[in-house]
Structure formats: C-alpha cells, structure tokens
C-alpha cells in the first residue's frame, strides 16, 4: 500500500488583534465667542454740490423800472396852467394823459391828480383816473390813456390869493412811480 502523501498543515492563523478603540476624544473646543467684528463706519461722502434745478415754470422777471407819464400835444388840463381866477370851488379836469411802463411791466395800479394849496393843505389826491384806451401789451409792456377830475375847495378865511400846485402821479403794481408837474394856479376866493 502506498502511503498517503504528507500534507502541510497550516499553522492556525492568528486572529487579528482587535484594533484599539479610540479614546473618547474631548469635544473640540469651540472658539471663544469673539466680539462681532466692527464694521467700518460708512465714510462720509461729500454731498453733491447743489446745482440749481431747472424748473418747469420760468422765473417771473421783476418789474424794477418806473412807469412814465407822457404829456403829448393833445393833453388837456382845465383850467389851463398859469391861470389866475376867482373861485372858492372848482374842478381840475385832465384828458389824454398817457402812461407807459417798460417790460417786464407789473401793470399800472393807478394814475391820480394830486394838488396842494400852498401854506394851507398837505397833498390831496383824486380818485384814480379812468382808462379810456390801452393796457398790457403782448410784449410785456404797458401803455394806456387816461382822463378824470378832482374838486378843489378853498376856505374863505385863507389869505388871498392862494397858490395851488398840481401834479400827476402814476404807480405801477410793483410800487414804482412817476410824478409830473402839470399846473400852477393863483386863486382868489371871493364870497358871493
């Protein structure tokens, strides 16, 4: 009989050593709460220079010029300048006096007769004279014609004769004005 061949017996394999279990690790330290980082302050940027804005409505020009009283050849004043007469009451009548106000005109507020009995009264004004033609022109200027009157009374006990000076005064709506001397009268008041 033959002999069975010898077999190499393997040495028993060693069981692997169990791997070391990791030690419990300390929890990772959380970083300390840090102060919130200071955000840099917004730098002050210079304000943009204020430039005038173009507005939708154009600026209204200002009326700085005085109106002008115009005495033409057809101007009428009664009694006439330089008159000497006897009367305790009379009317001064004006017709065809014109007023011009250059552009930009604010328009005419009024034109009046004013007079003074020298040594006896202050300045006395009539009501505004009536306008018979004209007004605001399309170019922004003013031109108008006027007429009207004022009653004058002289006191009997004033020393005769008295001198009465007469002017016209025109005022525009911006407060500019013109004054023109138009007559001087010498008047005696006689009791009727």
Coordinates of N, CA, C and O in Angstrom, one line a residue:
X1 N 0.9 -1.2 0.0 CA 0.0 0.0 0.0 C 0.8 1.2 0.0 O 1.9 1.2 0.6
X2 N 0.4 2.0 -0.7 CA 1.2 3.3 -0.7 C 0.8 4.2 0.4 O -0.4 4.1 0.9
X3 N 1.7 4.9 0.7 CA 1.5 5.8 1.8 C 0.9 7.1 1.3 O 1.3 7.6 0.3
X4 N -0.1 7.6 2.0 CA -0.6 8.9 1.6 C 0.5 10.0 1.7 O 1.3 9.9 2.7
X5 N 0.4 10.9 0.8 CA 1.4 12.0 0.8 C 1.1 12.9 2.0 O 0.0 13.1 2.4
X6 N 2.2 13.3 2.5 CA 2.1 14.1 3.7 C 1.6 15.5 3.2 O 2.0 16.0 2.2
X7 N 0.7 16.1 4.0 CA 0.1 17.4 3.7 C 0.7 18.4 4.7 O 0.9 18.0 5.9
X8 N 1.0 19.5 4.2 CA 1.5 20.5 5.1 C 0.3 21.1 5.9 O -0.7 21.5 5.3
X9 N 0.4 21.0 7.1 CA -0.7 21.6 7.9 C -0.4 23.0 8.1 O 0.8 23.4 8.5
X10 N -1.2 23.8 7.9 CA -1.0 25.2 8.1 C -1.2 25.5 9.6 O -2.0 25.0 10.3
X11 N -0.3 26.4 10.0 CA -0.5 26.8 11.4 C -1.7 27.7 11.4 O -2.1 28.4 10.5
X12 N -2.3 27.5 12.6 CA -3.6 28.3 12.7 C -3.3 29.8 12.6 O -2.3 30.2 13.1
X13 N -4.1 30.4 11.9 CA -3.9 31.9 11.7 C -4.3 32.6 12.9 O -5.2 32.2 13.6
X14 N -3.5 33.5 13.3 CA -3.8 34.3 14.5 C -4.9 35.3 14.1 O -4.9 35.9 13.1
X15 N -5.8 35.3 15.0 CA -6.9 36.3 14.8 C -6.3 37.6 15.0 O -5.5 37.9 15.8
X16 N -6.7 38.5 14.1 CA -6.1 39.9 14.2 C -6.4 40.5 15.6 O -7.5 40.2 16.1
X17 N -5.4 41.1 16.1 CA -5.7 41.8 17.4 C -6.8 42.8 17.2 O -6.7 43.5 16.2
X18 N -7.6 42.8 18.1 CA -8.6 43.9 17.9 C -8.0 45.2 17.9 O -7.1 45.5 18.7
X19 N -8.4 46.1 17.0 CA -7.8 47.4 17.0 C -8.2 48.2 18.2 O -9.3 48.0 18.7
X20 N -7.3 49.0 18.6 CA -7.6 49.8 19.8 C -8.8 50.7 19.5 O -8.8 51.4 18.5
X21 N -9.7 50.7 20.4 CA -10.8 51.6 20.2 C -10.3 53.0 20.6 O -9.6 53.2 21.5
X22 N -10.6 53.9 19.8 CA -10.1 55.2 20.0 C -10.6 55.7 21.3 O -11.7 55.5 21.7
X23 N -9.7 56.5 22.0 CA -10.1 57.0 23.3 C -11.2 58.1 23.0 O -11.2 58.7 21.9
X24 N -12.0 58.2 23.9 CA -13.0 59.2 23.7 C -12.3 60.6 23.7 O -11.6 60.9 24.6
X25 N -12.5 61.2 22.6 CA -11.8 62.5 22.5 C -12.7 63.6 23.1 O -13.9 63.5 23.1
X26 N -11.9 64.5 23.6 CA -12.7 65.6 24.2 C -13.3 66.4 23.1 O -12.8 66.5 22.0
X27 N -14.5 66.9 23.4 CA -15.2 67.6 22.4 C -14.3 68.8 21.9 O -13.6 69.4 22.7
X28 N -14.3 69.0 20.7 CA -13.4 70.1 20.2 C -13.9 71.4 20.8 O -15.0 71.6 20.9
X29 N -12.9 72.1 21.2 CA -13.2 73.3 21.8 C -13.7 74.3 20.8 O -13.1 74.5 19.7
X30 N -14.9 74.8 21.1 CA -15.4 75.8 20.2 C -14.7 77.1 20.4 O -14.4 77.4 21.6
X31 N -14.4 77.8 19.4 CA -13.6 79.0 19.6 C -14.5 80.0 20.5 O -15.7 80.0 20.4
X32 N -13.8 80.7 21.3 CA -14.4 81.7 22.1 C -15.2 82.6 21.2 O -14.8 83.0 20.1
X33 N -16.4 83.0 21.8 CA -17.2 84.0 21.0 C -16.4 85.2 20.9 O -15.9 85.8 21.9
X34 N -16.2 85.6 19.7 CA -15.4 86.8 19.6 C -16.4 88.0 19.4 O -17.5 87.8 19.0
X35 N -15.9 89.1 19.8 CA -16.8 90.3 19.6 C -17.0 90.4 18.1 O -16.2 90.2 17.3
X36 N -18.3 90.8 17.9 CA -18.5 91.0 16.4 C -17.6 91.9 15.8 O -17.2 92.9 16.4
X37 N -17.1 91.6 14.7 CA -16.1 92.4 14.0 C -16.8 93.8 13.8 O -17.9 93.9 13.3
X38 N -16.1 94.8 14.1 CA -16.6 96.1 13.9 C -16.6 96.5 12.4 O -15.5 96.4 11.8
X39 N -17.8 96.7 11.9 CA -17.8 97.0 10.5 C -17.4 98.5 10.4 O -17.8 99.3 11.2
X40 N -16.6 98.8 9.5 CA -16.1 100.2 9.4 C -17.3 101.1 9.1 O -18.2 100.7 8.4
X41 N -17.3 102.2 9.7 CA -18.3 103.2 9.5 C -18.3 103.7 8.1 O -17.3 103.8 7.5
X42 N -19.5 103.9 7.6 CA -19.6 104.4 6.2 C -18.9 105.7 6.2 O -19.1 106.6 7.0
X43 N -18.0 105.8 5.2 CA -17.3 107.1 5.1 C -18.2 108.2 4.7 O -19.1 107.9 3.8
X44 N -18.0 109.3 5.2 CA -18.9 110.4 4.8 C -18.5 110.9 3.4 O -17.4 111.4 3.3
X45 N -19.4 110.7 2.5 CA -19.0 111.2 1.2 C -19.6 112.6 1.1 O -20.7 112.9 1.6
X46 N -18.8 113.4 0.5 CA -19.3 114.8 0.4 C -20.6 114.9 -0.4 O -20.8 114.2 -1.3
X47 N -21.5 115.7 0.2 CA -22.8 115.9 -0.5 C -22.5 116.5 -1.9 O -21.6 117.3 -2.1
X48 N -23.3 116.0 -2.9 CA -23.0 116.6 -4.2 C -23.4 118.1 -4.1 O -24.3 118.5 -3.4
X49 N -22.6 118.9 -4.9 CA -22.9 120.3 -4.8 C -24.3 120.5 -5.4 O -24.7 119.9 -6.4
X50 N -25.0 121.4 -4.7 CA -26.3 121.7 -5.1 C -26.3 122.7 -6.3 O -25.9 123.8 -6.2
X51 N -26.7 122.1 -7.4 CA -26.8 123.0 -8.6 C -28.3 123.3 -8.8 O -29.2 122.5 -8.5
X52 N -28.5 124.6 -9.2 CA -30.0 124.9 -9.4 C -30.6 124.0 -10.3 O -30.1 123.7 -11.4
X53 N -31.8 123.5 -10.0 CA -32.6 122.7 -10.8 C -33.3 123.5 -11.8 O -33.9 124.6 -11.4
X54 N -33.4 123.1 -13.0 CA -34.2 123.8 -14.0 C -35.7 123.5 -13.6 O -36.1 122.4 -13.5
X55 N -36.4 124.6 -13.4 CA -37.8 124.3 -13.0 C -38.7 124.3 -14.3 O -38.3 124.8 -15.3
X56 N -39.9 123.8 -14.1 CA -40.8 123.7 -15.2 C -41.3 125.0 -15.6 O -41.7 125.3 -16.7
X57 N -41.5 125.9 -14.5 CA -42.1 127.2 -14.8 C -40.9 128.3 -14.8 O -40.1 128.3 -13.9
X58 N -40.9 129.1 -15.9 CA -39.8 130.1 -15.9 C -40.0 131.1 -14.8 O -41.1 131.4 -14.4
X59 N -38.9 131.6 -14.3 CA -39.0 132.6 -13.3 C -39.5 133.9 -13.8 O -39.2 134.4 -14.9
X60 N -40.5 134.5 -13.0 CA -41.1 135.8 -13.5 C -40.1 136.9 -13.3 O -39.6 137.1 -12.2
X61 N -39.8 137.7 -14.4 CA -38.9 138.8 -14.2 C -39.5 139.8 -13.3 O -40.7 140.0 -13.2
X62 N -38.7 140.6 -12.6 CA -39.1 141.5 -11.6 C -39.2 142.9 -12.3 O -38.3 143.3 -13.0
X63 N -40.3 143.6 -12.0 CA -40.5 145.0 -12.5 C -39.8 146.0 -11.6 O -40.2 146.2 -10.5
X64 N -38.7 146.5 -12.1 CA -37.9 147.5 -11.3 C -37.9 148.9 -11.9 O -37.4 149.8 -11.2
X65 N -38.5 149.1 -13.0 CA -38.5 150.4 -13.7 C -39.8 151.1 -13.4 O -40.9 150.5 -13.4
X66 N -39.7 152.4 -13.3 CA -40.8 153.2 -13.0 C -41.7 153.4 -14.3 O -41.1 153.5 -15.4
X67 N -43.0 153.6 -14.1 CA -43.8 154.0 -15.3 C -43.5 155.4 -15.7 O -42.8 156.1 -14.9
X68 N -43.9 155.8 -16.9 CA -43.6 157.2 -17.3 C -44.9 157.8 -17.7 O -45.7 157.3 -18.5
X69 N -45.1 159.0 -17.2 CA -46.3 159.8 -17.5 C -45.9 160.6 -18.8 O -44.9 161.3 -18.8
X70 N -46.7 160.5 -19.8 CA -46.4 161.1 -21.1 C -47.5 162.2 -21.4 O -48.7 161.9 -21.5
X71 N -47.0 163.4 -21.6 CA -47.8 164.6 -21.9 C -47.6 164.9 -23.4 O -46.5 165.3 -23.7
X72 N -48.6 164.6 -24.2 CA -48.5 164.9 -25.6 C -49.1 166.2 -25.9 O -49.7 166.9 -25.1
X73 N -49.1 166.6 -27.2 CA -49.6 167.8 -27.7 C -51.1 167.9 -27.5 O -51.7 169.0 -27.3
X74 N -51.8 166.7 -27.5 CA -53.3 166.7 -27.3 C -53.7 166.7 -25.8 O -54.9 166.6 -25.5
X75 N -52.8 166.8 -24.9 CA -53.1 166.8 -23.5 C -54.0 168.0 -23.1 O -53.7 169.1 -23.6
X76 N -55.0 167.7 -22.3 CA -55.9 168.8 -21.9 C -55.9 168.9 -20.4 O -56.1 167.9 -19.7
X77 N -55.8 170.1 -19.9 CA -56.0 170.4 -18.5 C -56.8 171.7 -18.4 O -56.5 172.6 -19.1
X78 N -57.8 171.7 -17.6 CA -58.7 172.8 -17.4 C -58.9 173.0 -15.9 O -59.2 172.0 -15.2
X79 N -58.7 174.2 -15.4 CA -58.2 175.4 -16.0 C -56.8 175.2 -16.5 O -56.1 174.3 -16.1
X80 N -56.4 176.0 -17.5 CA -55.0 175.9 -18.1 C -54.0 176.3 -17.1 O -54.2 177.1 -16.1
X81 N -52.8 175.7 -17.3 CA -51.6 176.0 -16.4 C -51.4 177.5 -16.4 O -51.5 178.2 -17.5
X82 N -51.1 178.1 -15.2 CA -50.8 179.5 -15.1 C -52.0 180.4 -14.9 O -51.9 181.6 -14.9
X83 N -53.2 179.8 -14.9 CA -54.5 180.5 -14.7 C -54.5 181.3 -13.4 O -54.1 180.8 -12.4
X84 N -55.1 182.5 -13.5 CA -55.4 183.3 -12.3 C -56.9 183.5 -12.4 O -57.5 184.0 -13.4
X85 N -57.6 183.2 -11.3 CA -59.1 183.3 -11.3 C -59.6 183.5 -9.9 O -58.9 183.2 -8.9
X86 N -60.9 183.8 -9.9 CA -61.6 184.0 -8.6 C -62.6 182.9 -8.5 O -63.6 182.8 -9.3
X87 N -62.5 182.1 -7.4 CA -63.4 181.0 -7.2 C -63.1 180.3 -5.9 O -61.9 180.2 -5.6
X88 N -64.1 179.9 -5.1 CA -63.9 179.2 -3.9 C -63.9 177.7 -4.1 O -63.4 176.9 -3.3
X89 N -64.6 177.3 -5.2 CA -64.6 175.8 -5.6 C -64.5 175.7 -7.1 O -65.1 176.5 -7.9
X90 N -63.7 174.8 -7.6 CA -63.6 174.5 -9.0 C -63.1 173.1 -9.2 O -62.6 172.5 -8.3
X91 N -63.2 172.6 -10.4 CA -62.7 171.3 -10.8 C -61.5 171.4 -11.6 O -61.4 172.3 -12.5
X92 N -60.5 170.5 -11.4 CA -59.4 170.4 -12.3 C -59.7 169.2 -13.1 O -59.9 168.1 -12.6
X93 N -59.7 169.4 -14.4 CA -60.1 168.3 -15.4 C -58.8 167.9 -16.2 O -58.2 168.8 -16.7
X94 N -58.6 166.6 -16.4 CA -57.5 166.1 -17.1 C -58.0 165.2 -18.2 O -58.9 164.4 -18.0
X95 N -57.5 165.3 -19.4 CA -57.9 164.4 -20.5 C -56.6 164.1 -21.4 O -55.8 165.0 -21.5
X96 N -56.6 162.9 -21.9 CA -55.5 162.5 -22.8 C -54.1 162.6 -22.2 O -53.2 163.1 -22.8
X97 N -54.0 162.0 -21.0 CA -52.7 161.8 -20.4 C -52.4 160.3 -20.6 O -53.3 159.5 -20.4
X98 N -51.1 160.0 -20.9 CA -50.8 158.6 -21.2 C -49.7 158.1 -20.2 O -48.9 158.9 -19.7
X99 N -49.7 156.8 -20.0 CA -48.7 156.1 -19.1 C -48.1 155.0 -19.9 O -48.8 154.1 -20.4
X100 N -46.8 154.9 -19.8 CA -46.0 153.9 -20.4 C -45.2 153.2 -19.3 O -44.6 153.9 -18.5
X101 N -45.1 151.9 -19.4 CA -44.3 151.1 -18.4 C -43.6 150.0 -19.2 O -44.2 149.2 -19.8
X102 N -42.2 150.1 -19.2 CA -41.5 149.2 -20.0 C -41.6 147.7 -19.5 O -41.9 147.5 -18.3
X103 N -41.3 146.8 -20.3 CA -41.3 145.4 -19.9 C -40.1 145.1 -19.1 O -39.1 145.7 -19.3
X104 N -40.2 144.2 -18.1 CA -41.4 143.5 -17.7 C -42.2 144.3 -16.8 O -41.8 144.7 -15.7
X105 N -43.4 144.7 -17.3 CA -44.3 145.6 -16.5 C -45.2 144.7 -15.6 O -45.7 143.7 -16.0
X106 N -45.4 145.2 -14.4 CA -46.3 144.6 -13.5 C -47.7 145.1 -13.7 O -48.7 144.6 -13.1
X107 N -47.9 146.0 -14.7 CA -49.2 146.6 -14.9 C -49.3 147.9 -14.1 O -48.7 148.1 -13.1
X108 N -50.2 148.8 -14.5 CA -50.4 150.0 -13.8 C -51.5 149.8 -12.7 O -52.5 149.3 -12.9
X109 N -51.1 150.3 -11.5 CA -52.1 150.3 -10.4 C -53.0 151.4 -10.5 O -54.2 151.2 -10.5
X110 N -52.5 152.7 -10.7 CA -53.3 153.8 -10.8 C -52.5 155.0 -11.3 O -51.3 155.1 -11.2
X111 N -53.2 156.0 -11.8 CA -52.7 157.4 -12.1 C -53.7 158.3 -11.4 O -54.9 158.2 -11.6
X112 N -53.2 159.3 -10.7 CA -54.1 160.2 -9.9 C -53.6 161.7 -10.1 O -52.5 161.9 -10.4
X113 N -54.6 162.6 -9.9 CA -54.2 164.0 -9.8 C -53.9 164.3 -8.4 O -54.6 163.8 -7.5
X114 N -52.9 165.0 -8.1 CA -52.6 165.4 -6.7 C -52.4 166.9 -6.7 O -51.8 167.5 -7.7
X115 N -52.9 167.6 -5.7 CA -52.6 169.0 -5.6 C -52.4 169.4 -4.2 O -52.6 168.7 -3.2
X116 N -51.9 170.7 -4.0 CA -51.6 171.2 -2.7 C -51.9 172.7 -2.8 O -51.4 173.4 -3.7
X117 N -52.6 173.2 -1.8 CA -52.9 174.6 -1.6 C -51.7 175.1 -0.7 O -51.7 174.8 0.5
X118 N -50.7 175.7 -1.3 CA -49.5 176.1 -0.5 C -49.8 176.9 0.7 O -50.6 177.9 0.7
X119 N -49.3 176.4 1.8 CA -49.4 177.1 3.1 C -50.7 176.7 3.8 O -51.0 177.2 4.9
X120 N -51.6 175.9 3.2 CA -52.9 175.6 3.8 C -53.2 174.1 3.8 O -54.0 173.7 4.7
X121 N -52.8 173.3 2.9 CA -53.1 171.9 2.9 C -51.9 171.1 2.7 O -50.9 171.6 2.2
X122 N -52.0 169.8 3.0 CA -51.0 168.8 2.5 C -51.4 168.4 1.1 O -52.2 169.0 0.5
X123 N -50.8 167.3 0.7 CA -51.1 166.8 -0.6 C -52.5 166.1 -0.6 O -52.8 165.4 0.3
X124 N -53.3 166.4 -1.6 CA -54.6 165.9 -1.7 C -54.7 165.1 -3.1 O -54.3 165.7 -4.1
X125 N -55.2 163.9 -3.0 CA -55.3 163.0 -4.2 C -56.7 162.9 -4.7 O -57.6 162.8 -3.9
X126 N -56.8 162.8 -6.0 CA -58.1 162.4 -6.7 C -58.3 160.9 -6.6 O -57.4 160.2 -6.2
X127 N -59.4 160.5 -7.0 CA -59.6 159.1 -7.2 C -58.8 158.7 -8.5 O -58.4 159.6 -9.2
X128 N -58.5 157.4 -8.7 CA -57.8 157.0 -9.9 C -58.5 157.5 -11.2 O -59.7 157.5 -11.2
X129 N -57.7 158.0 -12.1 CA -58.3 158.5 -13.4 C -58.8 157.2 -14.2 O -58.3 156.1 -14.0
X130 N -59.8 157.5 -15.0 CA -60.4 156.4 -15.8 C -59.4 156.1 -17.0 O -58.7 157.0 -17.5
X131 N -59.4 154.9 -17.4 CA -58.6 154.5 -18.5 C -59.6 154.4 -19.7 O -60.6 153.9 -19.7
X132 N -59.2 155.1 -20.8 CA -60.0 155.1 -22.0 C -59.4 154.3 -23.1 O -60.1 154.0 -24.1
X133 N -58.2 153.9 -23.0 CA -57.6 153.1 -24.0 C -56.3 152.4 -23.5 O -55.7 152.9 -22.5
X134 N -55.9 151.3 -24.2 CA -54.7 150.7 -23.9 C -54.7 149.7 -22.7 O -55.8 149.2 -22.3
X135 N -53.6 149.3 -22.3 CA -53.4 148.3 -21.2 C -52.1 147.5 -21.4 O -51.2 148.0 -22.0
X136 N -52.1 146.3 -21.0 CA -50.9 145.4 -21.2 C -50.7 145.0 -22.6 O -51.7 144.6 -23.3
X137 N -49.5 145.2 -23.1 CA -49.2 144.8 -24.5 C -48.7 143.4 -24.5 O -48.2 142.8 -23.5
X138 N -48.7 142.8 -25.7 CA -48.3 141.4 -25.9 C -46.8 141.2 -25.6 O -46.4 140.0 -25.3
X139 N -46.0 142.2 -25.6 CA -44.5 142.1 -25.3 C -44.2 142.2 -23.9 O -43.0 142.2 -23.5
X140 N -45.2 142.4 -23.0 CA -45.0 142.5 -21.6 C -44.8 144.0 -21.1 O -44.5 144.2 -19.9
X141 N -45.1 144.9 -22.0 CA -45.0 146.3 -21.6 C -46.4 146.9 -21.4 O -47.4 146.2 -21.7
X142 N -46.6 148.1 -20.8 CA -47.9 148.7 -20.6 C -47.9 150.0 -21.3 O -47.0 150.8 -21.3
X143 N -49.1 150.3 -21.9 CA -49.4 151.7 -22.4 C -50.9 151.9 -22.3 O -51.7 151.1 -22.8
X144 N -51.2 153.1 -21.8 CA -52.6 153.4 -21.6 C -52.9 154.9 -21.6 O -52.0 155.7 -21.3
X145 N -54.2 155.3 -21.9 CA -54.6 156.7 -21.9 C -55.6 156.9 -20.8 O -56.4 156.0 -20.6
X146 N -55.6 158.1 -20.2 CA -56.5 158.3 -19.0 C -57.1 159.7 -19.0 O -56.6 160.6 -19.6
X147 N -58.2 159.8 -18.3 CA -58.9 161.1 -18.0 C -59.6 161.0 -16.7 O -59.9 160.0 -16.2
X148 N -59.9 162.2 -16.1 CA -60.6 162.3 -14.9 C -60.5 163.7 -14.3 O -60.0 164.6 -14.9
X149 N -61.0 163.9 -13.1 CA -61.0 165.2 -12.5 C -61.0 165.1 -11.0 O -61.1 164.0 -10.4
X150 N -60.8 166.3 -10.3 CA -60.8 166.4 -8.9 C -61.4 167.8 -8.5 O -61.1 168.7 -9.2
X151 N -62.1 167.8 -7.4 CA -62.7 169.1 -7.0 C -61.8 169.7 -6.0 O -61.3 169.1 -5.1
X152 N -61.6 171.0 -6.1 CA -60.8 171.8 -5.2 C -61.7 172.8 -4.5 O -62.5 173.5 -5.1
X153 N -61.5 172.9 -3.1 CA -62.2 173.8 -2.3 C -61.2 174.7 -1.6 O -60.3 174.2 -1.0
X154 N -61.5 176.0 -1.6 CA -60.7 177.0 -0.9 C -61.5 177.6 0.2 O -62.7 178.0 0.0
X155 N -60.9 177.7 1.4 CA -61.6 178.3 2.5 C -61.6 179.9 2.4 O -60.6 180.5 2.0
X156 N -62.7 180.5 2.7 CA -62.9 181.9 2.6 C -61.9 182.7 3.5 O -61.5 183.8 3.2
X157 N -61.6 182.1 4.6 CA -60.7 182.8 5.6 C -59.2 182.7 5.3 O -58.4 183.2 6.0
X158 N -58.9 181.9 4.2 CA -57.5 181.9 3.8 C -57.1 183.2 3.2 O -57.9 183.8 2.4
X159 N -55.9 183.6 3.5 CA -55.4 184.8 2.9 C -55.3 184.7 1.4 O -54.8 183.8 0.8
X160 N -55.9 185.7 0.7 CA -55.9 185.7 -0.8 C -54.7 186.4 -1.3 O -54.1 187.3 -0.7
X161 N -54.3 186.0 -2.5 CA -54.6 184.9 -3.3 C -53.9 183.6 -2.8 O -52.9 183.8 -2.1
X162 N -54.3 182.5 -3.1 CA -53.6 181.2 -2.8 C -53.0 180.6 -4.1 O -53.5 180.8 -5.2
X163 N -51.9 179.9 -3.8 CA -51.2 179.2 -5.0 C -51.5 177.7 -4.8 O -51.4 177.1 -3.8
X164 N -52.0 177.2 -6.0 CA -52.3 175.7 -6.0 C -51.4 175.1 -7.0 O -51.4 175.4 -8.2
X165 N -50.6 174.1 -6.5 CA -49.7 173.3 -7.4 C -50.4 172.0 -7.7 O -50.9 171.4 -6.8
X166 N -50.3 171.6 -9.0 CA -51.0 170.4 -9.4 C -50.0 169.4 -10.1 O -49.1 169.9 -10.9
X167 N -50.0 168.1 -9.7 CA -49.2 167.1 -10.3 C -50.0 165.9 -10.8 O -51.2 165.8 -10.3
X168 N -49.5 165.1 -11.6 CA -50.0 163.7 -11.9 C -49.0 162.7 -11.3 O -47.8 162.9 -11.4
X169 N -49.5 161.7 -10.7 CA -48.7 160.6 -10.1 C -49.2 159.3 -10.6 O -50.4 159.0 -10.5
X170 N -48.3 158.5 -11.2 CA -48.7 157.1 -11.7 C -47.9 156.1 -10.9 O -46.7 156.3 -10.7
X171 N -48.6 155.0 -10.5 CA -48.0 154.0 -9.7 C -48.2 152.6 -10.3 O -49.4 152.3 -10.7
X172 N -47.1 151.8 -10.5 CA -47.4 150.5 -11.1 C -47.6 149.5 -10.0 O -47.5 149.8 -8.8
X173 N -47.9 148.3 -10.3 CA -48.3 147.3 -9.3 C -47.1 146.8 -8.5 O -47.2 146.1 -7.5
X174 N -45.8 147.2 -8.9 CA -44.6 146.8 -8.2 C -44.2 147.9 -7.2 O -43.2 147.8 -6.5
X175 N -45.0 149.0 -7.2 CA -44.7 150.1 -6.3 C -43.8 151.2 -6.9 O -43.4 152.2 -6.2
X176 N -43.4 151.1 -8.2 CA -42.6 152.1 -8.9 C -43.5 153.2 -9.3 O -44.7 153.0 -9.6
X177 N -43.0 154.4 -9.3 CA -43.9 155.6 -9.7 C -43.2 156.7 -10.4 O -42.0 156.7 -10.4
X178 N -44.0 157.5 -11.0 CA -43.5 158.7 -11.7 C -44.5 159.9 -11.3 O -45.7 159.7 -11.1
X179 N -43.9 161.1 -11.2 CA -44.7 162.3 -10.8 C -44.3 163.3 -11.9 O -43.1 163.6 -12.2
X180 N -45.3 164.0 -12.4 CA -45.2 165.1 -13.3 C -45.9 166.3 -12.9 O -47.1 166.2 -12.5
X181 N -45.3 167.5 -12.8 CA -45.9 168.7 -12.5 C -46.7 169.2 -13.8 O -46.2 169.1 -14.9
X182 N -48.0 169.5 -13.6 CA -48.8 169.9 -14.8 C -49.4 171.3 -14.7 O -49.8 171.8 -15.8
X183 N -49.5 171.9 -13.5 CA -50.1 173.2 -13.5 C -49.9 173.9 -12.2 O -49.6 173.3 -11.1
X184 N -49.9 175.3 -12.2 CA -49.9 176.1 -11.0 C -51.0 177.2 -11.2 O -51.0 177.8 -12.3
X185 N -51.8 177.3 -10.2 CA -52.9 178.3 -10.3 C -52.8 179.3 -9.2 O -52.3 179.0 -8.1
X186 N -53.2 180.5 -9.5 CA -53.3 181.6 -8.5 C -54.8 181.9 -8.3 O -55.5 182.3 -9.3
X187 N -55.4 181.7 -7.2 CA -56.8 181.7 -7.0 C -57.2 182.6 -5.8 O -56.6 182.6 -4.7
X188 N -58.2 183.4 -6.1 CA -58.8 184.3 -5.0 C -60.2 183.8 -4.7 O -61.0 183.6 -5.6
X189 N -60.4 183.6 -3.4 CA -61.8 183.1 -3.1 C -62.6 184.3 -2.6 O -62.2 184.9 -1.6
X190 N -63.6 184.6 -3.4 CA -64.5 185.8 -3.0 C -65.8 185.2 -2.6 O -66.4 184.4 -3.3
X191 N -66.3 185.8 -1.5 CA -67.7 185.4 -1.1 C -68.7 185.9 -2.0 O -68.7 187.1 -2.3
X192 N -69.6 185.0 -2.5 CA -70.6 185.5 -3.4 C -71.7 186.2 -2.7 O -72.3 185.9 -1.7

